[in-house]
Amino acid sequence: MAENSNNKTEKIISLCKRRGFVYPASEIYGGFANAFDYGPLGSQLKLNLKNEWWKRFVVERDDIVGMDSAIIQNPKVWEASGHIGSFTDPLVECKKCHKRFREDHVQEIKAKFNTDANAETGSRIKSGMTDGEKEMLVCASGGEHDFAEAKNFNLMFKTFIGVTEDSTSTAYLRPETAQGMFINFLNVTQSSRVKIPFGIGQIGKAFRNEITPGNFTFRTREFEQAEIEYFVEPSLDESKKWFTYWLARWKEFFTDFGIRDENLTIRAHDKSELSHYSAGTSDIEYDFPFGMSELAGVAQRTKFDLEQHSKHSGIDQKYFDEVNGKKYIPYVVEPTMGVDRAMLAFLVDAYDESDGKDGREIGEVTLRLHPKLAPIKVAVFPLMKKEGMPELAHDIIADLRQAGIATFYDESGSIGRRYRRQDEIGTPFCLTVDFDSAKDKSVTVRDRDTMKQERIKIAELKKYFVEKNI
Ligand code: ATP
């Protein structure tokens, strides 16, 4: 990654806040660590991203159907999937302040600063400690932490269903969307005439009580996933074939919507990293300003999940393959991506500061978002607030909106300033109504990337923008 990479992250975070892409959550109450709210532009960008994903992988394919499963399922789902048994880290909890820390982290800090367990609280704080390190040694309610015995901490968020709060009413927020598709495997095969190979796609929230969230929206406790469970004949050869296929389609999704190929890497998991069910997993990593990190992945989940659900539910999850006259539990290939991570990668890749050679001032920011992702497609400006220009601009907006084109009206400041405001949020086209527009029934359209301007007939605008693939 280029020099000043931390600086770049800071600039993107600041742009996101200032222009309404992403805000820190619960800000008026002092914030809520590592949680974020998407603002007017961010929510639209995220929706555009999800819509393009859904269109490409569900709507435009014969072999994939969509679904939208419940976030809170019967806890038996998570027993069967292995999330209740595994998915853990050993944690200690303070009985007074109820803060939890990873036990090994507390021990590391104690060893690092040589603070023994019986030392006076005051003397425990040493110079050079970070706030996080101090927090691990000193209780917020005063004095030392009073840690209960270490427990394996499950990363799933727990909640209670109904009025009693005990083990019989415990339920979990889903830590992945995948299981919602596995537990509906029979429903889908019985209701939608799909034939193997076929997939189920889903976009939805997942929740993980991550111990080390961070890097803006890269790792949060509440996030969205877009996943496909693709069911194939039960052989490693078939699984491998579809794995290769999906890895290519998955990467293509990112490059087609603007991420530069050189910023993506495919990294195969080595044996020690593989999940217990996986016969092979590869991550697609992106060169984030904070380092090469997982953006998406494709895993060969074999028949693990459906077999587990057969065992735990007592309902046979076999599929009858009419073509081969065989009954079997299919193998599964799972392409998955984090929507928030994808959005962050699209933002980072699109962020461009001018070097002054493209007609912009040095340091001016253009967000070179793919037009399909851009939250606003066309900004409409009257050159002046007179001679019917605002009225004509509003008529054009009404017309474009009818065609489903997201527009934005701006009449304040010079045209140059208005262009800059739109470049910074990634609007691909700006349209200016001027003194001649009423007479020649035309407007000037300026392209964000080439900065070229064209005179276009008002009657031709919709066709023009459709051809621009917005
Ligand atoms: P990581 O190794 O980063 O913890 P993972 O391998 O556990 O991720 P998966 O279980 O494969 O992730 O989840 C699928 C996708 O969901 C990931 O590729 C990632 O894009 C996204 N994702 C996972 N955890 C988070 C999180 N805490 N915040 C945001 N996105 C996440």
Coordinates of C-alpha atoms and ligand atoms in Angstrom, one line a residue:
M1 CA 0.0 0.0 0.0
A2 CA 1.1 3.5 -0.7
E3 CA 2.8 5.6 2.0
N4 CA 0.6 7.6 4.3
S5 CA -1.8 4.7 4.4
N6 CA -3.1 5.6 7.9
N7 CA -3.5 9.0 6.7
K8 CA -5.7 7.7 3.9
T9 CA -7.9 5.7 6.3
E10 CA -8.3 8.9 8.4
K11 CA -9.2 10.9 5.3
I12 CA -11.8 8.4 4.2
I13 CA -13.3 8.2 7.7
S14 CA -13.5 11.9 7.8
L15 CA -15.1 12.2 4.3
C16 CA -17.6 9.5 5.2
K17 CA -18.7 11.4 8.3
R18 CA -18.7 14.9 6.6
R19 CA -20.6 13.9 3.5
G20 CA -23.1 11.4 5.2
F21 CA -21.8 8.0 4.2
V22 CA -20.9 6.6 7.6
Y23 CA -21.3 8.0 11.1
P24 CA -20.1 6.7 14.4
A25 CA -23.1 5.0 16.1
S26 CA -24.8 6.6 19.1
E27 CA -22.6 9.6 18.8
I28 CA -24.8 12.0 20.9
Y29 CA -24.4 9.6 23.8
G30 CA -20.6 9.5 23.5
G31 CA -20.6 6.8 20.8
F32 CA -20.6 3.0 21.0
A33 CA -17.3 1.5 20.2
N34 CA -16.9 0.0 16.7
A35 CA -20.5 0.5 15.7
F36 CA -21.5 2.6 12.8
D37 CA -24.6 4.1 11.2
Y38 CA -24.9 4.6 7.5
G39 CA -26.1 8.0 6.5
P40 CA -28.1 9.2 3.5
L41 CA -25.3 8.5 0.9
G42 CA -23.9 5.5 2.7
S43 CA -27.2 3.7 2.9
Q44 CA -27.9 4.3 -0.7
L45 CA -24.4 3.1 -1.8
K46 CA -24.9 0.0 0.3
L47 CA -28.3 -0.6 -1.1
N48 CA -26.9 -0.2 -4.7
L49 CA -24.2 -2.7 -3.9
K50 CA -26.6 -5.3 -2.5
N51 CA -29.0 -4.7 -5.5
E52 CA -26.2 -5.3 -8.0
W53 CA -25.2 -8.5 -6.1
W54 CA -28.8 -9.7 -6.0
K55 CA -29.4 -8.9 -9.7
R56 CA -26.2 -10.7 -10.8
F57 CA -26.3 -13.8 -8.6
V58 CA -30.1 -14.3 -8.1
V59 CA -32.2 -12.5 -10.6
E60 CA -30.1 -13.1 -13.7
R61 CA -29.4 -16.8 -13.1
D62 CA -31.6 -19.9 -13.6
D63 CA -29.6 -22.0 -11.1
I64 CA -29.9 -19.7 -8.0
V65 CA -32.9 -18.7 -5.9
G66 CA -33.0 -16.2 -3.1
M67 CA -34.3 -16.2 0.4
D68 CA -34.4 -14.2 3.6
S69 CA -34.3 -16.2 6.8
A70 CA -34.9 -15.2 10.4
I71 CA -32.1 -13.8 12.4
I72 CA -33.2 -15.6 15.6
Q73 CA -33.7 -19.3 15.0
N74 CA -34.3 -22.3 17.2
P75 CA -31.0 -22.7 19.2
K76 CA -30.8 -26.3 18.0
V77 CA -29.6 -24.9 14.7
W78 CA -26.5 -23.6 16.4
E79 CA -25.9 -26.8 18.2
A80 CA -26.1 -28.7 14.9
S81 CA -23.8 -26.2 13.1
G82 CA -21.2 -26.4 15.9
H83 CA -21.5 -22.7 16.8
I84 CA -22.5 -23.5 20.4
G85 CA -19.7 -25.9 21.0
S86 CA -16.9 -24.1 19.1
F87 CA -16.7 -20.5 18.1
T88 CA -15.1 -19.5 21.4
D89 CA -12.2 -17.7 23.1
P90 CA -11.2 -18.1 26.8
L91 CA -12.3 -14.9 28.6
V92 CA -12.3 -13.5 32.1
E93 CA -15.1 -11.3 33.4
C94 CA -14.9 -8.7 36.2
K95 CA -17.7 -9.3 38.7
K96 CA -17.8 -5.6 39.5
C97 CA -17.7 -3.8 36.2
H98 CA -18.7 -6.8 34.0
K99 CA -16.0 -6.0 31.5
R100 CA -14.6 -9.0 29.7
F101 CA -11.1 -9.5 28.5
R102 CA -9.3 -12.3 26.8
E103 CA -7.5 -14.1 29.6
D104 CA -4.3 -14.5 27.6
H105 CA -4.3 -10.7 26.9
V106 CA -4.5 -9.9 30.6
Q107 CA -1.7 -12.2 31.4
E108 CA 0.4 -10.8 28.6
I109 CA 0.0 -7.2 29.9
K110 CA 0.8 -8.3 33.5
A111 CA 4.0 -10.0 32.2
K112 CA 4.9 -7.1 29.9
F113 CA 4.7 -4.5 32.8
N114 CA 5.7 -6.9 35.5
T115 CA 2.6 -6.1 37.7
D116 CA 1.9 -9.0 40.1
A117 CA -1.6 -10.0 41.1
N118 CA -1.4 -8.5 44.6
A119 CA 0.1 -5.1 43.7
E120 CA -1.7 -2.0 44.8
T121 CA -3.9 -0.7 42.0
G122 CA -2.1 2.7 41.8
S123 CA 1.3 1.0 41.2
R124 CA -0.1 -1.2 38.5
I125 CA -0.3 1.7 36.1
K126 CA 3.0 2.1 34.4
S127 CA 4.2 4.7 32.0
G128 CA 3.9 3.6 28.4
M129 CA 0.6 1.7 28.9
T130 CA -2.1 2.3 26.4
D131 CA -5.6 3.1 27.6
G132 CA -6.7 -0.4 26.6
E133 CA -3.9 -1.9 28.7
K134 CA -4.8 0.2 31.7
E135 CA -8.4 -0.9 31.3
M136 CA -7.4 -4.5 31.6
L137 CA -5.7 -3.9 35.0
V138 CA -7.9 -1.3 36.7
C139 CA -11.7 -1.6 37.2
A140 CA -13.8 1.2 36.0
S141 CA -15.8 1.0 39.3
G142 CA -12.6 1.6 41.3
G143 CA -9.8 -0.6 42.5
E144 CA -8.8 -3.8 41.0
H145 CA -10.8 -6.0 38.8
D146 CA -12.4 -9.0 40.5
F147 CA -12.2 -11.6 37.8
A148 CA -14.4 -14.7 37.9
E149 CA -12.8 -17.9 36.6
A150 CA -12.0 -17.9 32.9
K151 CA -14.8 -19.2 30.8
N152 CA -14.8 -20.1 27.2
F153 CA -16.6 -17.1 25.7
N154 CA -18.9 -17.8 22.8
L155 CA -18.8 -15.2 20.0
M156 CA -22.6 -15.5 19.5
F157 CA -24.8 -12.8 21.0
K158 CA -27.3 -14.3 23.4
T159 CA -30.8 -13.1 24.1
F160 CA -33.9 -14.4 25.8
I161 CA -37.3 -15.2 24.2
G162 CA -40.3 -14.3 26.3
V163 CA -40.5 -13.1 29.8
T164 CA -38.3 -15.6 31.6
E165 CA -34.5 -15.2 31.4
D166 CA -33.0 -18.7 31.9
S167 CA -31.4 -21.4 29.9
T168 CA -34.7 -22.6 28.5
S169 CA -35.4 -19.3 26.9
T170 CA -31.9 -18.6 25.6
A171 CA -31.7 -17.8 21.9
Y172 CA -28.9 -16.4 19.7
L173 CA -28.5 -13.8 17.0
R174 CA -27.2 -15.6 14.0
P175 CA -23.4 -15.4 13.6
E176 CA -23.7 -16.2 9.8
T177 CA -26.5 -16.2 7.3
A178 CA -25.4 -19.6 5.9
Q179 CA -27.4 -21.8 8.3
G180 CA -30.7 -20.2 7.4
M181 CA -30.2 -21.6 3.9
F182 CA -29.2 -25.1 5.1
I183 CA -32.2 -25.5 7.3
N184 CA -34.4 -24.5 4.4
F185 CA -32.8 -26.8 1.9
L186 CA -35.8 -29.2 1.8
N187 CA -38.3 -26.3 1.7
V188 CA -36.5 -24.8 -1.3
T189 CA -36.1 -28.0 -3.2
Q190 CA -39.8 -28.9 -2.6
S191 CA -41.1 -25.4 -3.5
S192 CA -39.0 -24.2 -6.3
R193 CA -38.1 -27.1 -8.7
V194 CA -34.4 -26.4 -8.5
K195 CA -32.1 -29.2 -9.8
I196 CA -28.6 -29.9 -8.7
P197 CA -26.3 -28.1 -9.2
F198 CA -28.2 -25.1 -7.8
G199 CA -27.7 -22.4 -5.2
I200 CA -29.6 -20.4 -2.6
G201 CA -28.5 -16.8 -2.1
Q202 CA -29.1 -14.5 0.8
I203 CA -28.1 -11.1 2.1
G204 CA -28.6 -10.3 5.7
K205 CA -27.2 -9.2 9.1
A206 CA -24.9 -11.4 11.1
F207 CA -23.7 -10.7 14.6
R208 CA -20.5 -11.7 16.3
N209 CA -19.3 -10.5 19.7
E210 CA -15.8 -9.9 18.2
I211 CA -13.2 -9.4 20.9
T212 CA -11.0 -7.2 18.7
P213 CA -13.2 -5.2 16.4
G214 CA -11.6 -2.3 14.5
N215 CA -10.3 -0.7 11.4
F216 CA -13.5 1.4 10.8
T217 CA -16.2 -0.8 9.3
F218 CA -13.8 -3.7 8.5
R219 CA -14.5 -5.6 11.7
T220 CA -17.7 -4.8 13.6
R221 CA -20.0 -6.8 15.8
E222 CA -23.0 -6.3 13.6
F223 CA -22.5 -6.6 9.9
E224 CA -24.0 -7.8 6.7
Q225 CA -23.1 -10.9 4.6
A226 CA -24.0 -11.8 1.1
E227 CA -23.7 -15.5 0.6
I228 CA -24.6 -18.3 -1.7
E229 CA -24.8 -22.0 -0.7
Y230 CA -24.2 -23.9 -3.9
F231 CA -25.3 -27.5 -3.8
V232 CA -23.5 -30.0 -6.1
E233 CA -23.1 -33.7 -6.5
P234 CA -21.3 -35.3 -3.6
S235 CA -17.8 -35.7 -4.9
L236 CA -14.6 -33.8 -4.2
D237 CA -14.1 -33.4 -8.0
E238 CA -17.4 -31.7 -8.4
S239 CA -16.8 -29.6 -5.3
K240 CA -13.4 -28.6 -6.6
K241 CA -14.8 -27.7 -10.1
W242 CA -17.4 -25.4 -8.6
F243 CA -15.0 -24.0 -6.1
T244 CA -12.8 -22.8 -9.0
Y245 CA -15.8 -21.5 -10.8
W246 CA -17.1 -19.5 -7.9
L247 CA -13.7 -18.1 -6.9
A248 CA -13.5 -16.5 -10.4
R249 CA -17.1 -15.2 -10.3
W250 CA -16.6 -13.7 -6.9
K251 CA -13.4 -11.9 -7.8
E252 CA -15.0 -10.7 -11.0
F253 CA -17.8 -9.1 -9.0
F254 CA -15.3 -6.8 -7.4
T255 CA -13.3 -6.0 -10.5
D256 CA -16.5 -5.4 -12.6
F257 CA -17.6 -2.8 -10.1
G258 CA -14.4 -0.9 -10.1
I259 CA -11.8 -2.5 -7.8
R260 CA -8.4 -2.6 -9.4
D261 CA -7.2 -6.2 -10.0
E262 CA -3.8 -5.4 -8.6
N263 CA -5.3 -4.6 -5.2
L264 CA -6.9 -8.1 -4.9
T265 CA -5.1 -11.3 -4.0
I266 CA -6.4 -14.9 -3.7
R267 CA -5.0 -16.7 -0.7
A268 CA -5.6 -20.4 -0.1
H269 CA -6.0 -21.4 3.5
D270 CA -3.3 -23.9 4.6
K271 CA -4.3 -27.1 6.3
S272 CA -4.0 -25.7 9.9
E273 CA -6.3 -22.8 9.1
L274 CA -9.1 -24.8 7.5
S275 CA -12.4 -25.1 9.4
H276 CA -13.3 -28.6 10.5
Y277 CA -15.8 -29.0 7.7
S278 CA -13.8 -27.5 4.9
A279 CA -12.1 -29.4 2.0
G280 CA -10.6 -26.2 0.8
T281 CA -11.1 -22.5 1.4
S282 CA -9.6 -19.4 -0.4
D283 CA -9.9 -15.8 0.7
I284 CA -10.1 -12.9 -1.6
E285 CA -8.0 -10.3 0.1
Y286 CA -7.9 -6.6 -0.6
D287 CA -5.1 -4.2 0.0
F288 CA -6.8 -2.0 2.6
P289 CA -4.8 1.0 3.9
F290 CA -4.2 -1.0 7.1
G291 CA -2.9 -4.1 5.2
M292 CA -3.9 -7.0 3.0
S293 CA -7.0 -8.4 4.6
E294 CA -10.0 -10.7 3.9
L295 CA -12.7 -9.2 1.9
A296 CA -14.6 -12.3 0.8
G297 CA -14.0 -16.1 0.6
V298 CA -15.1 -19.3 -1.1
A299 CA -15.2 -22.5 1.0
Q300 CA -15.9 -26.1 0.1
R301 CA -18.2 -27.0 3.1
T302 CA -18.6 -30.6 1.9
K303 CA -21.8 -32.3 3.2
F304 CA -21.1 -31.2 6.8
D305 CA -24.0 -28.9 7.4
L306 CA -26.8 -30.9 5.8
E307 CA -25.5 -34.0 7.5
Q308 CA -25.5 -32.3 10.9
H309 CA -29.0 -31.0 10.4
S310 CA -30.1 -34.5 9.3
K311 CA -28.7 -35.9 12.6
H312 CA -29.9 -33.2 14.9
S313 CA -33.4 -32.7 13.5
G314 CA -34.0 -36.3 12.7
I315 CA -35.3 -35.2 9.3
D316 CA -33.4 -36.7 6.3
Q317 CA -31.9 -34.0 4.2
K318 CA -31.2 -36.2 1.2
Y319 CA -31.9 -34.9 -2.3
F320 CA -33.3 -37.2 -4.9
D321 CA -31.4 -36.8 -8.2
E322 CA -33.8 -37.8 -10.9
V323 CA -31.2 -37.6 -13.6
N324 CA -29.0 -40.2 -11.9
G325 CA -31.7 -42.0 -10.0
K326 CA -29.7 -41.5 -6.8
K327 CA -30.5 -40.2 -3.3
Y328 CA -27.7 -38.3 -1.6
I329 CA -26.7 -35.4 0.6
P330 CA -25.1 -32.9 -1.7
Y331 CA -21.8 -31.2 -1.2
V332 CA -21.8 -27.4 -0.8
V333 CA -19.6 -24.7 -2.2
E334 CA -20.0 -21.4 -0.3
P335 CA -19.0 -18.1 -1.8
T336 CA -19.4 -15.4 0.9
M337 CA -18.6 -11.7 1.3
G338 CA -19.1 -9.0 3.9
V339 CA -21.2 -6.2 2.5
D340 CA -19.7 -3.6 4.8
R341 CA -16.2 -4.8 4.0
A342 CA -17.0 -4.7 0.3
M343 CA -18.4 -1.2 0.6
L344 CA -15.2 -0.1 2.4
A345 CA -13.1 -1.6 -0.3
F346 CA -15.1 0.1 -3.0
L347 CA -14.7 3.4 -1.2
V348 CA -11.0 3.0 -0.7
D349 CA -10.4 2.0 -4.3
A350 CA -12.5 4.8 -5.6
Y351 CA -10.8 7.5 -3.4
D352 CA -8.6 9.6 -5.6
E353 CA -6.8 12.8 -4.7
S354 CA -5.7 14.9 -7.7
D355 CA -2.1 15.5 -8.4
G356 CA -3.1 18.7 -10.2
K357 CA -2.5 17.3 -13.7
D358 CA -6.1 16.5 -14.5
G359 CA -7.4 20.0 -14.4
R360 CA -8.3 19.8 -10.8
E361 CA -6.5 21.5 -7.9
I362 CA -3.9 19.4 -6.1
G363 CA -5.5 17.4 -3.3
E364 CA -9.1 17.7 -4.7
V365 CA -10.9 14.5 -4.0
T366 CA -12.9 12.5 -6.6
L367 CA -14.6 9.4 -5.6
R368 CA -14.4 7.3 -8.7
L369 CA -17.3 5.0 -7.8
H370 CA -18.8 2.8 -10.5
P371 CA -21.9 4.5 -11.8
K372 CA -24.0 1.6 -10.7
L373 CA -22.8 2.0 -7.2
A374 CA -22.8 5.8 -7.0
P375 CA -25.5 7.0 -4.6
I376 CA -26.5 9.9 -6.8
K377 CA -26.3 9.4 -10.6
V378 CA -27.0 12.9 -11.9
A379 CA -26.7 16.3 -10.2
V380 CA -28.8 19.0 -11.8
F381 CA -27.7 22.6 -11.6
P382 CA -29.4 25.8 -12.9
L383 CA -26.6 28.1 -13.9
M384 CA -28.4 31.0 -12.3
K385 CA -31.4 31.3 -10.1
K386 CA -33.4 33.3 -12.7
E387 CA -35.0 33.2 -16.2
G388 CA -36.7 30.0 -15.5
M389 CA -33.6 27.9 -15.1
P390 CA -34.5 26.5 -11.7
E391 CA -37.9 25.6 -12.9
L392 CA -36.5 23.8 -16.0
A393 CA -34.0 22.0 -13.8
H394 CA -36.8 20.7 -11.6
D395 CA -38.8 19.5 -14.6
I396 CA -35.7 17.6 -15.8
I397 CA -35.3 16.1 -12.3
A398 CA -38.9 15.0 -12.2
D399 CA -38.5 13.3 -15.6
L400 CA -35.3 11.5 -14.7
R401 CA -36.7 10.4 -11.4
Q402 CA -39.6 8.8 -13.2
A403 CA -37.1 6.7 -15.0
G404 CA -35.6 5.6 -11.7
I405 CA -32.5 7.8 -12.0
A406 CA -31.3 9.1 -8.6
T407 CA -30.8 12.9 -8.9
F408 CA -29.8 15.8 -6.7
Y409 CA -30.6 19.5 -7.2
D410 CA -28.0 22.1 -6.3
E411 CA -28.3 25.9 -7.0
S412 CA -25.8 27.2 -4.5
G413 CA -22.3 28.4 -5.2
S414 CA -20.3 28.6 -8.4
I415 CA -20.6 25.8 -10.9
G416 CA -17.0 24.8 -10.2
R417 CA -17.8 24.4 -6.5
R418 CA -20.9 22.4 -7.3
Y419 CA -18.8 20.1 -9.5
R420 CA -16.3 19.6 -6.6
R421 CA -19.1 18.7 -4.1
Q422 CA -20.4 16.1 -6.5
D423 CA -16.9 14.7 -7.4
E424 CA -16.3 14.2 -3.7
I425 CA -19.3 11.9 -3.3
G426 CA -18.8 10.1 -6.6
T427 CA -21.7 11.5 -8.7
P428 CA -20.8 10.4 -12.3
F429 CA -22.7 13.1 -14.1
C430 CA -23.5 16.8 -13.5
L431 CA -26.0 18.5 -15.7
T432 CA -26.3 22.3 -16.1
V433 CA -29.3 24.3 -17.3
D434 CA -28.1 27.6 -18.7
F435 CA -29.4 30.7 -20.6
D436 CA -29.7 28.8 -23.9
S437 CA -31.5 25.7 -22.5
A438 CA -35.0 27.0 -22.9
K439 CA -34.3 27.9 -26.5
D440 CA -32.2 25.0 -27.8
K441 CA -33.9 22.5 -25.5
S442 CA -30.5 21.2 -24.4
V443 CA -28.3 21.1 -21.4
T444 CA -24.6 20.6 -20.7
V445 CA -23.6 17.2 -19.2
R446 CA -20.2 16.9 -17.6
D447 CA -18.6 13.5 -17.0
R448 CA -16.9 13.1 -13.6
D449 CA -14.0 11.0 -14.9
T450 CA -13.1 12.6 -18.2
M451 CA -14.4 16.1 -17.1
K452 CA -15.6 16.4 -20.7
Q453 CA -18.7 18.4 -21.4
E454 CA -21.4 17.6 -24.0
R455 CA -24.5 19.4 -25.1
I456 CA -27.4 17.0 -25.0
K457 CA -31.0 17.5 -26.0
I458 CA -33.3 17.4 -23.0
A459 CA -35.6 14.9 -24.8
E460 CA -32.5 12.6 -25.2
L461 CA -31.3 12.7 -21.6
K462 CA -32.9 9.4 -20.3
K463 CA -31.6 7.5 -23.3
Y464 CA -28.2 9.1 -22.9
F465 CA -27.9 8.1 -19.2
V466 CA -29.2 4.6 -19.8
E467 CA -26.5 4.1 -22.4
K468 CA -24.0 5.3 -19.8
N469 CA -24.8 2.2 -17.7
I470 CA -25.8 4.2 -14.6
Ligands
ATP1 P1 -12.2 -13.0 9.7 O1 -11.2 -14.0 9.4 O2 -11.9 -11.6 9.1 O3 -12.7 -12.9 11.1 P2 -14.1 -14.9 8.8 O4 -13.2 -15.8 8.0 O5 -14.4 -15.3 10.2 O6 -13.5 -13.4 8.8 P3 -16.4 -15.7 7.5 O7 -17.0 -16.4 8.6 O8 -15.9 -16.4 6.3 O9 -15.4 -14.6 8.0 O10 -17.5 -14.6 7.0 C1 -17.7 -14.3 5.7 C2 -17.5 -12.8 5.4 O11 -18.1 -12.0 6.3 C3 -16.0 -12.4 5.5 O12 -15.3 -12.7 4.3 C4 -16.1 -11.0 5.8 O13 -16.1 -10.2 4.6 C5 -17.4 -10.8 6.6 N1 -17.1 -10.7 8.0 C6 -16.8 -11.6 8.9 N2 -16.7 -11.1 10.1 C7 -16.9 -9.8 10.0 C8 -16.9 -8.7 11.0 N3 -16.7 -8.9 12.3 N4 -17.2 -7.5 10.5 C9 -17.5 -7.2 9.2 N5 -17.5 -8.2 8.3 C10 -17.2 -9.5 8.7

